[in-house]
Amino acid sequence: MFQFNPSKGMLALAAMNLITGTTANLKTCASSSGFSCQSSSTTPTCCFNYPGGAFLQTQFWDTDPVTGPSNSWTIHGLWPDNCDGTYEANCDSSRAYTNITEILQAQDRSDLVSYMDKYWVDINGDNESFWEHEWGKHGTCINTIEPSCYTGYESQEEVGDYFQKTVDLFKGLDTYKALAAAGITPSNSKTYTAGAIKAALAKVHDGAEVYISCSSGKLNQVWYFFNVQGNIIDGKYEAVDSLTSSACSKSGIKYVPKN
Ligand SMILES: *[C@@H]1O[C@H](CO)[C@@H](O)[C@H](O)[C@H]1NC(C)=O
Ligand SMILES: *[C@@H]1O[C@H](CO)[C@@H](O)[C@H](O)[C@H]1NC(C)=O
C-alpha cells in the first residue's frame, strides 16, 4: 500500500491515474464547446479542432502480402481532414519522432505496443516506421493535442495519447464483424455490391456513409469519418458521412480471404 510521503507524490498520483483509468492530462473542455466542422469559428484552440476538424479512422484489408489476423481488418491511422477532403500533413518536424516504440514503452504502454504489433502492422513488416509515418504525417497536425494543451505536460505525452485513442476507436469499429453480420465474408468466388458493403458499415457508424476503396476490384480500405467536440482524446465523437467519393465499382467487388 502507498503511505503518504511527499517524495512519493508522483508515484501516488500515477497510481491514482491507474485506478481511475485516466490517461490524458489534457485541459478540460467545456461541454458547450462546438463540434469541429460544424461551427463557423476559424480559431484553433485546445478544445476546437481547426483546420483539421474531421477525423478519419482508416483501416486496411491486406491480402498480398497478408497482414494481421485473418478475421480482422488492421489499422491504417487516425487522420485529421479540413472538413472538405483536403488535409494538412507533416505539421511539426520537431515532433516527428523516430522512436515511437520506445516512447510508448517509457509511458508504460507495452500492452498497447503488443496490440499494435498485431493490429497496426506494416505491409513490409516494419511496424515502427509505419507508426512514425502515421504520427509525423497526421498526428502532428492535430491541434488539440499540442503540448501546450496539457497541464503538467510530460515529453511526448501526446504521442501515447494519439496511439491509444486510435486503437480505442478501431476496437469500436469492427469492420470484419460488421460485414459478416450482413453475410459479406471473404471469398475467392463471391462478389459484392458497393451498396451492400456500405449499408453493412453504416450500421456500425450511426447510419453515416463510410468510404470504401478497392484495388484491382478487391476491397482493401475503409475510412470512418467523425466530427469531435472538445479535444480528440477526451472529446465526444459524432459519426458523419464520408467527405470523399468511394473508389470501388458499383458491383462485382471481391473481398478475398487472407490466406
Ligand atoms: C525519443 O526521441 C526524442 C527525440 O529525439 C527524445 O527527446 C526522447 O527522449 C526519446 N524517448 C525515449 C523514450 O527514448
Ligand atoms: C510487425 O508486423 C509484422 C507483420 O507485418 C508482425 O508479424 C510483427 O510481429 C510485428 N512486430 C515486429 C516487432 O516486427
Short mmCIF file of C-alpha atoms and ligand atoms in Angstrom, two decimals:
data_model
loop_
_atom_site.label_atom_id
_atom_site.label_comp_id
_atom_site.label_asym_id
_atom_site.label_seq_id
_atom_site.Cartn_x
_atom_site.Cartn_y
_atom_site.Cartn_z
CA MET A 1 0.00 0.00 0.00
CA PHE A 2 1.08 3.58 -0.55
CA GLN A 3 1.80 5.61 2.55
CA PHE A 4 1.84 9.35 2.43
CA ASN A 5 5.33 10.55 1.72
CA PRO A 6 5.99 13.76 -0.20
CA SER A 7 8.82 12.14 -2.15
CA LYS A 8 6.39 9.53 -3.36
CA GLY A 9 3.88 12.11 -4.54
CA MET A 10 4.44 11.32 -8.20
CA LEU A 11 4.09 7.62 -7.60
CA ALA A 12 0.83 8.10 -5.70
CA LEU A 13 -0.51 10.28 -8.50
CA ALA A 14 0.44 7.68 -11.08
CA ALA A 15 -1.32 5.03 -9.01
CA MET A 16 -4.44 7.19 -8.84
CA ASN A 17 -4.40 7.50 -12.60
CA LEU A 18 -4.29 3.74 -12.89
CA ILE A 19 -7.23 3.36 -10.55
CA THR A 20 -9.41 5.93 -12.27
CA GLY A 21 -8.31 4.83 -15.73
CA THR A 22 -7.35 8.40 -16.53
CA THR A 23 -4.60 8.58 -19.08
CA ALA A 24 -4.87 12.01 -20.63
CA ASN A 25 -3.89 15.14 -18.78
CA LEU A 26 -5.36 17.49 -21.30
CA LYS A 27 -7.02 20.67 -20.13
CA THR A 28 -10.72 20.12 -19.58
CA CYS A 29 -13.06 21.33 -22.31
CA ALA A 30 -16.48 22.81 -21.60
CA SER A 31 -19.31 20.56 -22.76
CA SER A 32 -20.66 23.58 -24.63
CA SER A 33 -17.65 23.74 -26.96
CA GLY A 34 -18.83 23.21 -30.52
CA PHE A 35 -18.31 20.20 -32.78
CA SER A 36 -15.48 20.51 -35.27
CA CYS A 37 -16.58 21.23 -38.87
CA GLN A 38 -19.97 22.38 -37.54
CA SER A 39 -19.04 25.85 -36.33
CA SER A 40 -18.09 28.98 -38.24
CA SER A 41 -15.14 29.51 -35.90
CA THR A 42 -11.76 29.54 -37.59
CA THR A 43 -9.72 29.74 -34.40
CA PRO A 44 -7.85 26.60 -33.38
CA THR A 45 -7.96 26.10 -29.61
CA CYS A 46 -7.21 23.21 -27.26
CA CYS A 47 -10.95 22.45 -27.35
CA PHE A 48 -11.68 23.07 -31.02
CA ASN A 49 -10.05 21.17 -33.86
CA TYR A 50 -9.21 23.53 -36.71
CA PRO A 51 -8.45 23.49 -39.61
CA GLY A 52 -8.34 19.69 -39.34
CA GLY A 53 -11.81 19.15 -37.90
CA ALA A 54 -12.89 15.86 -39.45
CA PHE A 55 -11.19 12.72 -38.16
CA LEU A 56 -10.84 9.55 -40.17
CA GLN A 57 -10.23 6.20 -38.55
CA THR A 58 -8.79 4.35 -41.51
CA GLN A 59 -8.40 0.58 -41.89
CA PHE A 60 -6.81 -1.92 -44.26
CA TRP A 61 -7.68 -5.35 -45.56
CA ASP A 62 -4.27 -6.52 -46.81
CA THR A 63 -4.12 -9.81 -48.67
CA ASP A 64 -0.97 -9.54 -50.80
CA PRO A 65 1.04 -9.82 -48.68
CA VAL A 66 -1.28 -10.69 -45.84
CA THR A 67 -1.04 -8.56 -42.69
CA GLY A 68 -2.80 -9.12 -39.40
CA PRO A 69 -5.28 -11.79 -38.26
CA SER A 70 -7.43 -13.47 -40.92
CA ASN A 71 -10.62 -12.41 -39.15
CA SER A 72 -9.79 -8.76 -38.60
CA TRP A 73 -9.08 -5.62 -40.54
CA THR A 74 -5.96 -3.70 -39.46
CA ILE A 75 -5.33 -0.09 -38.52
CA HIS A 76 -4.05 2.45 -41.02
CA GLY A 77 -4.33 5.55 -38.83
CA LEU A 78 -6.27 8.46 -37.40
CA TRP A 79 -6.15 11.42 -39.74
CA PRO A 80 -7.36 15.00 -39.44
CA ASP A 81 -9.11 16.38 -42.55
CA ASN A 82 -10.07 20.01 -43.26
CA CYS A 83 -13.80 19.14 -43.37
CA ASP A 84 -13.64 19.03 -47.18
CA GLY A 85 -11.47 16.09 -48.23
CA THR A 86 -8.22 18.09 -48.15
CA TYR A 87 -5.75 17.83 -45.29
CA GLU A 88 -2.59 19.21 -43.77
CA ALA A 89 0.39 16.90 -43.39
CA ASN A 90 3.75 16.84 -41.60
CA CYS A 91 2.89 19.83 -39.41
CA ASP A 92 5.74 19.79 -36.88
CA SER A 93 9.10 18.31 -37.83
CA SER A 94 10.38 18.90 -34.28
CA ARG A 95 7.88 16.28 -33.06
CA ALA A 96 8.33 13.80 -35.93
CA TYR A 97 9.81 11.18 -33.61
CA THR A 98 11.75 8.15 -34.79
CA ASN A 99 11.37 6.21 -31.52
CA ILE A 100 7.64 5.55 -31.22
CA THR A 101 8.08 2.09 -29.68
CA GLU A 102 10.48 3.47 -27.05
CA ILE A 103 8.17 6.40 -26.30
CA LEU A 104 5.22 4.09 -25.71
CA GLN A 105 7.27 1.69 -23.59
CA ALA A 106 8.63 4.55 -21.46
CA GLN A 107 4.99 5.50 -20.82
CA ASP A 108 4.19 2.01 -19.53
CA ARG A 109 2.19 1.29 -22.66
CA SER A 110 3.74 -2.09 -23.52
CA ASP A 111 0.29 -3.65 -23.83
CA LEU A 112 -0.55 -1.02 -26.41
CA VAL A 113 2.63 -1.86 -28.34
CA SER A 114 1.70 -5.57 -28.30
CA TYR A 115 -1.76 -4.77 -29.60
CA MET A 116 -0.29 -2.54 -32.31
CA ASP A 117 2.16 -5.27 -33.34
CA LYS A 118 -0.86 -7.42 -34.08
CA TYR A 119 -3.40 -4.93 -35.45
CA TRP A 120 -1.39 -1.88 -36.64
CA VAL A 121 1.03 -3.64 -38.90
CA ASP A 122 3.14 -2.55 -41.81
CA ILE A 123 2.81 -4.31 -45.14
CA ASN A 124 6.60 -4.68 -45.28
CA GLY A 125 6.93 -5.83 -41.66
CA ASP A 126 8.46 -2.55 -40.45
CA ASN A 127 5.82 -1.52 -37.93
CA GLU A 128 7.95 1.12 -36.21
CA SER A 129 8.49 3.01 -39.50
CA PHE A 130 4.79 2.82 -40.28
CA TRP A 131 3.89 4.24 -36.85
CA GLU A 132 6.49 7.01 -37.27
CA HIS A 133 4.96 7.86 -40.63
CA GLU A 134 1.41 7.99 -39.27
CA TRP A 135 2.37 10.12 -36.28
CA GLY A 136 4.65 12.50 -38.20
CA LYS A 137 2.35 12.97 -41.18
CA HIS A 138 -1.05 13.06 -39.44
CA GLY A 139 -0.67 13.11 -35.65
CA THR A 140 1.45 16.27 -35.55
CA CYS A 141 -1.35 18.16 -37.36
CA ILE A 142 -3.94 17.65 -34.60
CA ASN A 143 -4.06 20.98 -32.79
CA THR A 144 -5.99 19.80 -29.71
CA ILE A 145 -3.13 17.54 -28.59
CA GLU A 146 -0.31 20.02 -28.96
CA PRO A 147 1.97 20.07 -25.89
CA SER A 148 0.52 23.45 -24.79
CA CYS A 149 -2.89 21.79 -24.36
CA TYR A 150 -1.62 19.69 -21.44
CA THR A 151 -1.45 20.55 -17.78
CA GLY A 152 1.93 19.43 -16.45
CA TYR A 153 3.00 18.24 -19.89
CA GLU A 154 5.45 15.37 -19.93
CA SER A 155 7.60 14.88 -23.02
CA GLN A 156 5.84 13.02 -25.84
CA GLU A 157 2.71 12.52 -23.75
CA GLU A 158 0.56 13.38 -26.78
CA VAL A 159 2.17 10.59 -28.79
CA GLY A 160 0.97 7.92 -26.37
CA ASP A 161 -2.46 9.51 -26.24
CA TYR A 162 -2.69 9.55 -30.05
CA PHE A 163 -1.83 5.87 -30.48
CA GLN A 164 -4.08 4.77 -27.61
CA LYS A 165 -7.03 6.78 -28.94
CA THR A 166 -6.60 5.39 -32.44
CA VAL A 167 -6.60 1.85 -31.07
CA ASP A 168 -9.66 2.56 -28.91
CA LEU A 169 -11.59 3.90 -31.92
CA PHE A 170 -10.52 0.90 -34.01
CA LYS A 171 -11.74 -1.51 -31.34
CA GLY A 172 -15.18 0.10 -31.60
CA LEU A 173 -15.25 -0.24 -35.40
CA ASP A 174 -15.01 -3.95 -36.12
CA THR A 175 -15.29 -3.94 -39.90
CA TYR A 176 -14.89 -7.70 -40.25
CA LYS A 177 -17.80 -8.34 -37.88
CA ALA A 178 -19.97 -5.60 -39.42
CA LEU A 179 -19.57 -7.10 -42.88
CA ALA A 180 -20.02 -10.68 -41.67
CA ALA A 181 -23.26 -9.67 -39.94
CA ALA A 182 -24.59 -8.78 -43.40
CA GLY A 183 -23.36 -12.02 -44.95
CA ILE A 184 -20.34 -10.31 -46.50
CA THR A 185 -17.47 -12.68 -45.81
CA PRO A 186 -14.11 -13.20 -47.51
CA SER A 187 -14.43 -15.46 -50.52
CA ASN A 188 -12.44 -16.37 -53.60
CA SER A 189 -15.58 -16.77 -55.67
CA LYS A 190 -18.30 -14.45 -54.39
CA THR A 191 -18.58 -10.78 -55.28
CA TYR A 192 -20.49 -8.00 -53.55
CA THR A 193 -22.05 -4.64 -54.41
CA ALA A 194 -20.80 -1.31 -53.05
CA GLY A 195 -24.34 -0.65 -51.82
CA ALA A 196 -24.43 -3.80 -49.70
CA ILE A 197 -20.98 -3.13 -48.24
CA LYS A 198 -21.79 0.49 -47.41
CA ALA A 199 -25.15 -0.45 -45.87
CA ALA A 200 -23.44 -3.02 -43.62
CA LEU A 201 -20.81 -0.49 -42.49
CA ALA A 202 -23.32 2.34 -41.94
CA LYS A 203 -24.94 0.10 -39.31
CA VAL A 204 -21.86 0.40 -37.09
CA HIS A 205 -21.43 4.12 -37.89
CA ASP A 206 -24.75 5.65 -36.80
CA GLY A 207 -26.11 5.41 -40.32
CA ALA A 208 -23.38 7.66 -41.74
CA GLU A 209 -21.72 6.85 -45.05
CA VAL A 210 -18.37 5.04 -44.81
CA TYR A 211 -15.71 5.43 -47.51
CA ILE A 212 -14.60 2.22 -49.19
CA SER A 213 -11.74 1.72 -51.59
CA CYS A 214 -10.72 -1.09 -53.90
CA SER A 215 -7.55 -2.08 -55.69
CA SER A 216 -7.85 -4.27 -58.81
CA GLY A 217 -11.52 -4.78 -57.93
CA LYS A 218 -10.71 -6.02 -54.42
CA LEU A 219 -11.97 -4.27 -51.31
CA ASN A 220 -8.90 -3.07 -49.40
CA GLN A 221 -9.65 0.04 -47.29
CA VAL A 222 -12.45 1.61 -45.27
CA TRP A 223 -12.46 5.08 -43.69
CA TYR A 224 -14.86 6.11 -40.90
CA PHE A 225 -15.39 9.89 -40.61
CA PHE A 226 -16.13 11.79 -37.38
CA ASN A 227 -16.55 15.30 -36.05
CA VAL A 228 -15.33 15.88 -32.50
CA GLN A 229 -16.49 18.08 -29.65
CA GLY A 230 -13.54 19.10 -27.47
CA ASN A 231 -10.10 17.55 -27.82
CA ILE A 232 -9.63 14.28 -29.70
CA ILE A 233 -8.72 12.28 -26.60
CA ASP A 234 -11.49 13.07 -24.11
CA GLY A 235 -13.93 14.66 -26.58
CA LYS A 236 -17.18 13.37 -27.98
CA TYR A 237 -17.12 11.73 -31.43
CA GLU A 238 -20.02 12.05 -33.84
CA ALA A 239 -20.17 9.81 -36.92
CA VAL A 240 -20.50 11.81 -40.13
CA ASP A 241 -20.73 10.98 -43.84
CA SER A 242 -17.58 10.41 -45.85
CA LEU A 243 -16.12 13.56 -47.42
CA THR A 244 -14.53 11.53 -50.20
CA SER A 245 -16.16 9.55 -53.01
CA SER A 246 -15.62 5.83 -52.70
CA ALA A 247 -13.13 4.21 -55.01
CA CYS A 248 -14.83 0.91 -55.87
CA SER A 249 -17.08 -0.06 -58.76
CA LYS A 250 -20.79 -0.45 -58.00
CA SER A 251 -20.79 -4.22 -58.23
CA GLY A 252 -18.53 -7.19 -58.73
CA ILE A 253 -16.39 -6.25 -55.72
CA LYS A 254 -14.13 -9.00 -54.45
CA TYR A 255 -13.39 -9.45 -50.75
CA VAL A 256 -10.69 -12.09 -50.79
CA PRO A 257 -9.54 -14.21 -47.84
CA LYS A 258 -6.25 -13.53 -46.05
CA ASN A 259 -4.56 -16.82 -46.83
C1 LIG B 1 12.62 9.79 -28.21
O1 LIG B 1 13.25 10.74 -29.04
C2 LIG B 1 13.16 12.08 -28.57
C3 LIG B 1 13.72 13.00 -29.65
O2 LIG B 1 14.98 12.58 -30.04
C4 LIG B 1 13.86 12.19 -27.25
O3 LIG B 1 13.76 13.51 -26.75
C5 LIG B 1 13.21 11.23 -26.26
O4 LIG B 1 13.90 11.25 -25.03
C6 LIG B 1 13.18 9.81 -26.81
N1 LIG B 1 12.36 9.00 -25.91
C7 LIG B 1 12.74 7.81 -25.46
C8 LIG B 1 11.81 7.15 -24.51
O5 LIG B 1 13.76 7.26 -25.79
C1 LIG B 2 5.35 -6.12 -37.16
O1 LIG B 2 4.50 -6.53 -38.19
C2 LIG B 2 4.54 -7.87 -38.61
C3 LIG B 2 3.50 -8.09 -39.67
O2 LIG B 2 3.71 -7.26 -40.76
C4 LIG B 2 4.38 -8.80 -37.42
O3 LIG B 2 4.45 -10.13 -37.85
C5 LIG B 2 5.41 -8.49 -36.38
O4 LIG B 2 5.27 -9.30 -35.26
C6 LIG B 2 5.33 -7.04 -35.97
N1 LIG B 2 6.23 -6.70 -34.94
C7 LIG B 2 7.55 -6.58 -35.02
C8 LIG B 2 8.23 -6.16 -33.78
O5 LIG B 2 8.15 -6.73 -36.05
#
